[in-house]
Amino acid sequence: DAGVIQSPRHEVTEMGQEVTLRCKPISGHDYLFWYRQTMMRGLELLIYFNNNVPIDDSGMPEDRFSAKMPNASFSTLKIQPSEPRDSAVYFCASSPLGTDNQPQHFGDGTRLSIL
Amino acid sequence: GQQLNQSPQSMFIQEGEDVSMNCTSSSIFNTWLWYKQDPGEGPVLLIALYKAGELTSNGRLTAQFGITRKDSFLNISASIPSDVGIYFCAGDTGGGNKLTFGTGTQLKVEL
């Protein structure tokens, strides 16, 4: 079975540039989550969607970050303009609808380096 | 905000030994999850716990949901080299799949 697919796996860009990270959730999963992982702060939830609708974006660090989910099989996380402190591994995860607390399944992440 | 503290932060054990790690919270959680992360990959779910006091096994792994709902432990029996990695606990208050992750326990196995 195909898991959560993220692209690109690695991204290196200069500060000020726009960065777009992409995610394809597991087919049939209704929830999609974006996380950021750093050594200092660990895994932090940025935003999550239910049925393509953003439910909680309280973890989005600032207005430079935005996320969209135009359909059930695709989501993007955009940073514009990017800054060196945005360097981190960004994970996408998805989970099925059902009773509360269905476990989340993670992609392999995008390692982002802003120079 | 909520914090999940994991201990130990790292451990270096001999192959074949049993391993124990735990996770404590200042808040109550309705679900506890244990994930393992290998280098360059995303966290992979190991065990999910949904009820206070619940004890669940998955092969050599056993995890328990603390009675107070503020803690959980994970045991690995007879460790093998592929157990190397970082283990994360995660808690959910039940408010819509929003997970809080622990600080992680890095496991290193000596052959």
Coordinates of N, CA and C in Angstrom, one line a residue:
Chain A
D1 N 0.8 -1.2 0.0 CA 0.0 0.0 0.0 C 0.9 1.2 0.0
A2 N 0.5 2.2 -0.8 CA 1.3 3.5 -0.8 C 1.0 4.2 0.5
G3 N 2.1 4.7 1.1 CA 1.9 5.5 2.3 C 1.8 7.0 1.9
V4 N 2.0 7.8 2.9 CA 2.0 9.3 2.6 C 3.2 9.6 1.8
I5 N 3.0 10.4 0.7 CA 4.1 10.7 -0.2 C 4.4 12.2 -0.1
Q6 N 5.6 12.5 0.1 CA 6.0 14.0 0.2 C 7.1 14.3 -0.9
S7 N 7.0 15.5 -1.4 CA 8.1 15.9 -2.3 C 8.3 17.4 -2.1
P8 N 9.5 17.9 -2.4 CA 10.7 17.1 -2.6 C 11.2 16.4 -1.3
R9 N 12.2 15.5 -1.4 CA 12.7 15.0 -0.2 C 13.7 15.9 0.4
H10 N 14.4 16.7 -0.4 CA 15.4 17.7 0.0 C 15.2 18.9 -0.8
E11 N 15.4 20.1 -0.1 CA 15.3 21.4 -0.8 C 16.3 22.3 -0.1
V12 N 17.1 22.9 -1.0 CA 18.1 23.9 -0.5 C 17.8 25.1 -1.3
T13 N 17.6 26.2 -0.7 CA 17.3 27.5 -1.4 C 17.9 28.7 -0.6
E14 N 17.9 29.8 -1.2 CA 18.4 31.0 -0.6 C 17.3 31.7 0.1
M15 N 17.6 32.4 1.2 CA 16.6 33.1 1.9 C 15.9 34.1 1.0
G16 N 14.7 34.3 1.3 CA 13.9 35.2 0.5 C 13.1 34.5 -0.6
Q17 N 13.5 33.3 -1.0 CA 12.8 32.6 -2.0 C 11.6 31.9 -1.5
E18 N 10.7 31.7 -2.4 CA 9.4 30.9 -2.1 C 9.7 29.4 -2.1
V19 N 9.2 28.8 -1.1 CA 9.4 27.3 -1.0 C 8.0 26.7 -0.9
T20 N 7.8 25.6 -1.7 CA 6.5 24.9 -1.7 C 6.8 23.4 -1.5
L21 N 6.2 22.9 -0.4 CA 6.3 21.5 -0.1 C 5.0 20.8 -0.4
R22 N 5.1 19.6 -0.9 CA 3.9 18.9 -1.3 C 3.7 17.6 -0.6
C23 N 2.4 17.2 -0.5 CA 2.0 16.0 0.2 C 0.8 15.3 -0.5
K24 N 0.9 14.0 -0.6 CA -0.2 13.2 -1.0 C -0.5 12.3 0.1
P25 N -1.7 12.4 0.7 CA -2.1 11.6 1.9 C -2.4 10.2 1.4
I26 N -2.6 9.3 2.3 CA -3.1 7.9 2.0 C -4.5 8.0 1.5
S27 N -4.8 7.3 0.5 CA -6.1 7.3 -0.1 C -7.2 6.9 0.9
G28 N -8.2 7.7 1.0 CA -9.3 7.4 2.0 C -9.1 8.0 3.3
H29 N -8.0 8.6 3.6 CA -7.8 9.3 4.9 C -8.4 10.7 4.8
D30 N -9.1 11.1 5.9 CA -9.8 12.3 5.9 C -9.1 13.5 6.6
Y31 N -8.1 13.1 7.4 CA -7.3 14.1 8.1 C -5.9 14.2 7.5
L32 N -5.4 15.4 7.4 CA -4.1 15.7 6.9 C -3.4 16.7 7.8
F33 N -2.1 16.4 8.2 CA -1.4 17.2 9.2 C -0.1 17.6 8.6
W34 N 0.4 18.8 8.9 CA 1.7 19.2 8.6 C 2.5 19.5 9.9
Y35 N 3.7 18.9 10.0 CA 4.5 19.1 11.2 C 5.9 19.6 10.8
R36 N 6.5 20.2 11.8 CA 7.9 20.6 11.6 C 8.8 20.0 12.7
Q37 N 9.9 19.5 12.3 CA 10.8 18.9 13.3 C 12.2 19.6 13.3
T38 N 12.6 20.0 14.5 CA 13.9 20.6 14.7 C 14.5 20.0 15.9
M39 N 15.8 20.2 16.0 CA 16.5 19.6 17.2 C 16.0 20.4 18.5
M40 N 15.8 21.7 18.3 CA 15.5 22.5 19.5 C 14.1 22.3 20.0
R41 N 13.1 22.1 19.0 CA 11.7 22.1 19.4 C 11.0 20.8 19.2
G42 N 11.7 19.8 18.6 CA 11.1 18.5 18.4 C 10.1 18.6 17.3
L43 N 9.1 17.7 17.4 CA 8.0 17.7 16.4 C 6.9 18.6 16.8
E44 N 6.5 19.6 16.0 CA 5.5 20.5 16.3 C 4.4 20.5 15.2
L45 N 3.2 20.4 15.6 CA 2.1 20.5 14.7 C 1.9 21.9 14.2
L46 N 1.9 22.0 12.8 CA 1.7 23.4 12.3 C 0.2 23.6 11.9
I47 N -0.4 22.7 11.2 CA -1.8 22.9 10.8 C -2.4 21.5 10.5
Y48 N -3.7 21.3 10.6 CA -4.3 20.1 10.1 C -5.7 20.4 9.5
F49 N -6.0 19.5 8.5 CA -7.2 19.6 7.7 C -8.1 18.4 8.0
N50 N -9.4 18.6 7.9 CA -10.4 17.5 7.9 C -11.2 17.7 6.7
N51 N -11.3 16.7 5.8 CA -12.0 16.8 4.6 C -11.7 18.1 3.8
N52 N -10.4 18.3 3.7 CA -9.8 19.4 2.9 C -10.0 20.8 3.5
V53 N -10.6 20.9 4.7 CA -10.9 22.2 5.3 C -9.9 22.3 6.5
P54 N -9.2 23.5 6.6 CA -8.3 23.7 7.7 C -9.1 23.8 9.0
I55 N -8.7 23.0 10.0 CA -9.4 23.0 11.3 C -8.6 23.8 12.3
D56 N -7.3 23.7 12.4 CA -6.5 24.3 13.4 C -5.2 24.7 12.8
D57 N -4.9 26.0 12.7 CA -3.7 26.5 12.1 C -2.9 27.3 13.2
S58 N -3.2 27.0 14.5 CA -2.6 27.7 15.6 C -1.1 27.5 15.7
G59 N -0.6 26.4 15.1 CA 0.8 26.1 15.1 C 1.6 26.8 14.0
M60 N 1.0 27.4 13.0 CA 1.7 28.0 11.9 C 2.5 29.2 12.5
P61 N 3.8 29.3 12.3 CA 4.6 30.2 13.0 C 4.3 31.7 12.7
E62 N 4.0 32.0 11.5 CA 3.7 33.4 11.1 C 3.1 33.4 9.7
D63 N 2.8 34.7 9.3 CA 2.1 34.8 8.1 C 2.9 34.4 6.9
R64 N 4.2 34.2 7.0 CA 5.0 33.7 5.9 C 4.6 32.3 5.5
F65 N 4.0 31.6 6.4 CA 3.6 30.2 6.2 C 2.1 30.1 5.8
S66 N 1.8 29.3 4.8 CA 0.4 29.1 4.4 C 0.3 27.6 3.9
A67 N -0.9 27.1 4.1 CA -1.1 25.7 3.6 C -2.5 25.6 3.0
K68 N -2.5 24.8 2.0 CA -3.8 24.6 1.2 C -4.0 23.1 1.0
M69 N -5.3 22.7 0.8 CA -5.6 21.4 0.5 C -6.7 21.5 -0.6
P70 N -6.4 21.6 -1.9 CA -7.4 21.8 -2.9 C -8.3 20.6 -3.2
N71 N -7.8 19.4 -2.8 CA -8.6 18.2 -3.0 C -8.1 17.1 -2.0
A72 N -8.8 16.0 -2.0 CA -8.5 15.0 -0.9 C -7.2 14.3 -1.1
S73 N -6.5 14.5 -2.3 CA -5.3 13.8 -2.5 C -4.1 14.6 -2.6
F74 N -4.2 15.9 -2.2 CA -3.0 16.8 -2.4 C -3.1 18.0 -1.4
S75 N -1.9 18.3 -0.8 CA -1.8 19.5 0.0 C -0.5 20.1 -0.2
T76 N -0.4 21.4 0.0 CA 0.9 22.1 -0.1 C 1.1 22.9 1.2
L77 N 2.4 23.1 1.5 CA 2.8 24.0 2.6 C 3.8 25.0 1.9
K78 N 3.4 26.3 2.0 CA 4.2 27.3 1.3 C 4.9 28.2 2.3
I79 N 6.1 28.6 2.1 CA 6.8 29.6 2.9 C 7.3 30.7 1.9
Q80 N 6.8 31.9 2.2 CA 7.2 33.0 1.4 C 7.2 34.3 2.2
P81 N 8.3 35.0 2.3 CA 9.6 34.6 1.9 C 10.3 33.7 2.9
S82 N 11.2 32.8 2.5 CA 11.8 31.9 3.4 C 13.0 32.6 4.2
E83 N 13.2 32.1 5.4 CA 14.3 32.6 6.2 C 15.1 31.4 6.7
P84 N 16.4 31.7 7.1 CA 17.3 30.6 7.6 C 16.7 29.8 8.7
R85 N 15.9 30.5 9.6 CA 15.3 29.8 10.8 C 14.2 28.9 10.4
D86 N 13.8 28.9 9.1 CA 12.8 27.9 8.7 C 13.4 26.6 8.4
S87 N 14.7 26.5 8.4 CA 15.4 25.2 8.1 C 14.9 24.1 9.1
A88 N 14.5 23.0 8.6 CA 13.9 22.0 9.4 C 13.5 20.8 8.5
V89 N 13.0 19.7 9.2 CA 12.4 18.7 8.4 C 10.9 18.8 8.5
Y90 N 10.2 18.9 7.4 CA 8.7 19.1 7.4 C 8.1 17.8 7.1
F91 N 7.2 17.3 8.0 CA 6.5 16.1 7.8 C 5.0 16.3 7.5
C92 N 4.5 15.5 6.6 CA 3.0 15.4 6.4 C 2.6 14.1 7.0
A93 N 1.4 14.1 7.5 CA 0.8 12.8 8.1 C -0.7 12.8 7.7
S94 N -1.3 11.6 7.7 CA -2.7 11.5 7.5 C -3.3 10.4 8.3
S95 N -4.6 10.5 8.6 CA -5.3 9.5 9.4 C -6.7 9.4 8.9
P96 N -7.3 8.2 9.1 CA -8.7 8.1 8.6 C -9.7 8.7 9.5
L97 N -10.9 8.9 9.0 CA -12.0 9.3 9.8 C -12.5 8.1 10.6
G98 N -13.2 8.3 11.7 CA -13.7 7.2 12.4 C -13.9 7.7 13.8
T99 N -13.7 6.8 14.7 CA -13.7 7.2 16.1 C -12.5 8.1 16.4
D100 N -12.6 8.9 17.4 CA -11.5 9.8 17.7 C -10.2 9.1 17.8
N101 N -9.1 9.8 17.6 CA -7.8 9.3 17.9 C -7.3 8.2 17.0
Q102 N -7.7 8.2 15.7 CA -7.1 7.3 14.8 C -5.7 7.6 14.6
P103 N -4.8 6.6 14.6 CA -3.3 6.9 14.5 C -3.0 7.6 13.2
Q104 N -2.0 8.5 13.3 CA -1.5 9.2 12.2 C -0.4 8.4 11.5
H105 N -0.3 8.5 10.2 CA 0.7 7.8 9.4 C 1.5 8.9 8.7
F106 N 2.8 8.9 8.9 CA 3.7 9.9 8.5 C 4.4 9.6 7.1
G107 N 4.7 10.7 6.4 CA 5.5 10.5 5.2 C 7.0 10.6 5.7
D108 N 7.9 10.5 4.7 CA 9.3 10.5 5.0 C 9.9 11.9 5.2
G109 N 9.1 12.9 4.9 CA 9.6 14.3 5.2 C 10.3 15.0 4.1
T110 N 10.3 16.3 4.2 CA 11.1 17.1 3.3 C 12.2 17.8 4.2
R111 N 13.4 17.6 3.9 CA 14.5 18.3 4.6 C 14.8 19.6 3.9
L112 N 14.5 20.7 4.6 CA 14.6 22.1 4.0 C 15.7 22.8 4.6
S113 N 16.6 23.3 3.8 CA 17.7 24.1 4.2 C 17.6 25.5 3.5
I114 N 17.5 26.5 4.3 CA 17.5 27.9 3.8 C 18.8 28.6 4.1
L115 N 19.5 29.0 3.0 CA 20.9 29.5 3.2 C 20.8 31.0 3.4
Chain B
G1 N 1.7 25.6 27.8 CA 1.1 24.5 27.0 C 1.5 23.1 27.5
Q2 N 0.9 22.1 26.9 CA 1.2 20.7 27.3 C 2.6 20.4 27.0
Q3 N 3.2 19.6 27.8 CA 4.6 19.1 27.6 C 4.6 17.6 27.9
L4 N 5.3 16.9 27.0 CA 5.6 15.5 27.3 C 7.1 15.3 27.5
N5 N 7.4 14.8 28.6 CA 8.9 14.5 28.9 C 9.2 13.1 28.9
Q6 N 10.2 12.7 28.1 CA 10.5 11.3 27.9 C 11.8 11.1 28.6
S7 N 12.0 9.9 29.2 CA 13.2 9.5 29.8 C 13.5 8.0 29.6
P8 N 14.7 7.7 29.4 CA 15.9 8.6 29.4 C 15.9 9.3 28.0
Q9 N 16.8 10.3 27.9 CA 17.0 11.0 26.7 C 17.6 10.1 25.6
S10 N 18.6 9.3 26.1 CA 19.3 8.4 25.2 C 19.7 7.2 26.1
M11 N 19.9 6.1 25.4 CA 20.4 4.9 26.1 C 21.2 4.0 25.2
F12 N 22.2 3.4 25.7 CA 23.2 2.6 25.0 C 23.1 1.3 25.7
I13 N 22.6 0.2 25.0 CA 22.4 -1.0 25.6 C 23.1 -2.1 24.8
Q14 N 23.2 -3.3 25.4 CA 23.8 -4.5 24.7 C 22.7 -5.2 24.0
E15 N 23.0 -5.8 22.9 CA 22.1 -6.6 22.2 C 21.6 -7.7 23.1
G16 N 20.3 -7.9 23.0 CA 19.7 -9.0 23.9 C 19.1 -8.5 25.2
E17 N 19.4 -7.3 25.6 CA 18.9 -6.7 26.8 C 17.5 -6.2 26.6
D18 N 16.8 -6.1 27.7 CA 15.5 -5.5 27.7 C 15.6 -4.0 27.9
V19 N 14.7 -3.2 27.3 CA 14.8 -1.8 27.4 C 13.5 -1.2 27.9
S20 N 13.6 -0.2 28.7 CA 12.3 0.4 29.2 C 12.5 2.0 29.1
M21 N 11.5 2.6 28.6 CA 11.5 4.1 28.5 C 10.1 4.6 28.9
N22 N 10.0 5.8 29.4 CA 8.7 6.3 29.8 C 8.5 7.7 29.4
C23 N 7.2 8.1 29.5 CA 6.8 9.4 29.1 C 5.8 10.0 30.1
T24 N 6.0 11.2 30.5 CA 5.1 11.8 31.6 C 4.6 13.1 31.1
S25 N 3.5 13.5 31.6 CA 2.8 14.7 31.1 C 2.3 15.5 32.3
S26 N 2.2 16.8 32.1 CA 1.6 17.6 33.2 C 0.0 17.6 33.0
S27 N -0.4 17.1 31.9 CA -1.8 17.1 31.6 C -2.3 15.7 31.3
I28 N -3.6 15.5 31.3 CA -4.3 14.2 31.1 C -4.4 14.0 29.6
F29 N -4.2 12.8 29.1 CA -4.4 12.5 27.7 C -5.4 11.3 27.6
N30 N -6.1 11.3 26.5 CA -7.1 10.2 26.3 C -6.5 9.1 25.4
T31 N -5.4 9.4 24.7 CA -4.8 8.4 23.9 C -3.3 8.6 24.0
W32 N -2.6 7.5 24.1 CA -1.1 7.5 24.1 C -0.7 6.7 22.9
L33 N 0.3 7.2 22.1 CA 0.9 6.5 21.0 C 2.4 6.5 21.1
W34 N 3.0 5.4 20.6 CA 4.4 5.3 20.6 C 4.8 5.1 19.1
Y35 N 5.8 6.0 18.7 CA 6.3 6.0 17.4 C 7.8 5.7 17.4
K36 N 8.4 5.2 16.3 CA 9.8 5.0 16.2 C 10.2 5.7 14.9
Q37 N 11.3 6.5 15.0 CA 11.8 7.2 13.8 C 13.2 6.8 13.5
D38 N 13.4 6.3 12.3 CA 14.8 5.9 11.8 C 15.4 7.1 11.0
P39 N 16.7 7.2 10.9 CA 17.3 8.4 10.3 C 16.7 8.6 8.8
G40 N 16.4 9.8 8.5 CA 15.9 10.1 7.2 C 14.5 9.7 6.8
E41 N 13.8 9.2 7.9 CA 12.4 8.7 7.6 C 11.5 9.4 8.6
G42 N 10.2 9.2 8.3 CA 9.2 9.7 9.2 C 8.9 8.8 10.4
P43 N 8.3 9.3 11.4 CA 7.9 8.4 12.5 C 6.9 7.3 12.0
V44 N 7.1 6.1 12.6 CA 6.3 5.0 12.3 C 5.6 4.5 13.5
L45 N 4.3 4.3 13.5 CA 3.5 4.0 14.6 C 3.9 2.5 15.1
L46 N 4.1 2.4 16.4 CA 4.4 1.1 17.0 C 3.2 0.6 17.7
I47 N 2.7 1.3 18.6 CA 1.6 0.9 19.5 C 0.7 2.1 19.8
A48 N -0.6 1.8 19.9 CA -1.6 2.8 20.2 C -2.4 2.4 21.5
L49 N -2.6 3.2 22.4 CA -3.3 2.9 23.7 C -4.4 3.9 23.9
Y50 N -5.6 3.3 24.2 CA -6.8 4.1 24.2 C -7.5 4.2 25.5
K51 N -7.1 3.4 26.5 CA -7.8 3.3 27.7 C -6.8 3.3 28.9
A52 N -7.1 4.1 30.0 CA -6.3 4.1 31.1 C -6.1 2.7 31.7
G53 N -4.9 2.3 32.0 CA -4.5 1.0 32.5 C -4.3 0.0 31.4
E54 N -4.6 0.3 30.2 CA -4.4 -0.7 29.1 C -3.0 -1.1 28.9
L55 N -2.8 -2.4 28.7 CA -1.5 -2.9 28.4 C -1.5 -3.6 27.0
T56 N -0.7 -3.2 26.1 CA -0.8 -3.7 24.7 C 0.6 -4.1 24.3
S57 N 0.6 -5.3 23.5 CA 1.9 -5.8 23.0 C 1.9 -5.8 21.5
N58 N 3.1 -5.6 20.9 CA 3.2 -5.7 19.5 C 4.6 -6.4 19.3
G59 N 4.6 -7.7 19.2 CA 5.8 -8.5 19.1 C 6.6 -8.3 20.4
R60 N 7.9 -7.8 20.2 CA 8.7 -7.7 21.4 C 8.4 -6.4 22.2
L61 N 7.5 -5.6 21.7 CA 7.2 -4.3 22.3 C 5.9 -4.5 23.2
T62 N 6.0 -3.8 24.3 CA 4.8 -3.8 25.2 C 4.7 -2.3 25.7
A63 N 3.5 -1.8 25.7 CA 3.3 -0.4 26.2 C 2.1 -0.4 27.1
Q64 N 2.1 0.5 28.1 CA 1.0 0.7 29.0 C 0.6 2.1 29.1
F65 N -0.7 2.3 29.2 CA -1.4 3.6 29.4 C -1.5 3.7 30.9
G66 N -0.9 4.7 31.5 CA -0.9 4.9 33.0 C -2.3 5.2 33.5
I67 N -2.5 4.7 34.7 CA -3.8 4.8 35.4 C -4.2 6.3 35.5
T68 N -3.2 7.1 35.8 CA -3.5 8.6 36.0 C -3.8 9.3 34.7
R69 N -3.5 8.6 33.6 CA -3.6 9.2 32.2 C -2.6 10.2 31.9
K70 N -1.6 10.3 32.8 CA -0.6 11.3 32.6 C 0.8 10.7 32.3
D71 N 0.8 9.4 32.1 CA 2.1 8.7 31.8 C 1.9 7.4 31.0
S72 N 3.0 7.0 30.3 CA 2.9 5.8 29.6 C 4.4 5.2 29.5
F73 N 4.5 3.9 29.5 CA 5.8 3.4 29.3 C 5.9 2.4 28.1
L74 N 7.1 2.2 27.6 CA 7.3 1.3 26.5 C 8.4 0.4 26.9
N75 N 8.2 -0.9 26.7 CA 9.3 -1.9 27.0 C 9.6 -2.6 25.7
I76 N 10.9 -2.8 25.5 CA 11.4 -3.7 24.3 C 12.1 -4.8 24.9
S77 N 11.7 -6.0 24.6 CA 12.4 -7.2 25.1 C 13.4 -7.7 24.1
A78 N 14.5 -8.2 24.6 CA 15.6 -8.9 23.8 C 15.9 -8.0 22.6
S79 N 16.5 -6.8 22.9 CA 16.8 -5.8 21.8 C 17.7 -6.4 20.8
I80 N 17.5 -6.0 19.5 CA 18.3 -6.4 18.4 C 18.8 -5.1 17.7
P81 N 19.8 -5.2 16.9 CA 20.4 -4.0 16.2 C 19.4 -3.1 15.5
S82 N 18.4 -3.7 14.9 CA 17.4 -2.9 14.2 C 16.5 -2.1 15.1
D83 N 16.6 -2.3 16.4 CA 15.8 -1.4 17.3 C 16.4 0.0 17.5
V84 N 17.6 0.2 16.9 CA 18.2 1.5 17.0 C 17.3 2.5 16.3
G85 N 17.2 3.7 17.0 CA 16.4 4.7 16.4 C 15.9 5.7 17.6
I86 N 15.1 6.5 17.2 CA 14.5 7.5 18.2 C 13.0 7.1 18.5
Y87 N 12.7 6.9 19.7 CA 11.3 6.6 20.1 C 10.6 7.8 20.6
F88 N 9.4 8.0 20.1 CA 8.6 9.2 20.5 C 7.3 8.7 21.1
C89 N 6.9 9.3 22.3 CA 5.6 9.1 22.7 C 4.8 10.3 22.2
A90 N 3.5 10.1 22.1 CA 2.6 11.2 21.7 C 1.3 11.0 22.4
G91 N 0.7 12.2 22.8 CA -0.6 12.1 23.5 C -1.6 13.0 22.7
D92 N -2.9 12.5 22.9 CA -4.0 13.3 22.3 C -5.0 13.5 23.4
T93 N -5.5 14.7 23.5 CA -6.5 15.0 24.5 C -7.9 14.6 24.0
G94 N -8.0 14.1 22.7 CA -9.3 13.7 22.2 C -10.1 14.8 21.6
G95 N -9.4 16.0 21.4 CA -10.1 17.1 20.8 C -10.0 17.2 19.3
G96 N -9.7 16.1 18.6 CA -9.7 16.1 17.2 C -8.4 15.8 16.5
N97 N -7.8 14.7 17.1 CA -6.6 14.2 16.5 C -5.3 15.1 16.6
K98 N -5.4 16.0 17.5 CA -4.2 16.9 17.7 C -3.2 16.3 18.6
L99 N -2.0 15.8 18.1 CA -1.1 15.2 18.9 C 0.0 16.1 19.5
T100 N 0.4 15.8 20.7 CA 1.6 16.5 21.3 C 2.6 15.4 21.4
F101 N 3.8 15.7 20.9 CA 4.9 14.7 20.9 C 5.9 14.9 22.0
G102 N 6.4 13.8 22.5 CA 7.5 13.9 23.5 C 8.8 14.3 22.9
T103 N 9.8 14.4 23.8 CA 11.1 14.9 23.4 C 12.0 13.8 22.8
G104 N 11.5 12.5 22.9 CA 12.3 11.4 22.2 C 13.3 10.7 23.1
T105 N 13.4 9.4 22.9 CA 14.5 8.6 23.5 C 15.3 8.0 22.4
Q106 N 16.6 8.3 22.4 CA 17.4 7.7 21.3 C 18.0 6.4 21.9
L107 N 17.8 5.3 21.1 CA 18.3 4.0 21.5 C 19.4 3.6 20.6
K108 N 20.5 3.2 21.3 CA 21.6 2.7 20.5 C 21.9 1.3 21.1
V109 N 22.1 0.4 20.2 CA 22.4 -1.0 20.6 C 23.8 -1.4 20.2
E110 N 24.5 -2.0 21.2 CA 25.8 -2.4 21.0 C 25.8 -3.9 20.7
L111 N 26.5 -4.3 19.6 CA 26.5 -5.7 19.2 C 27.2 -6.6 20.2

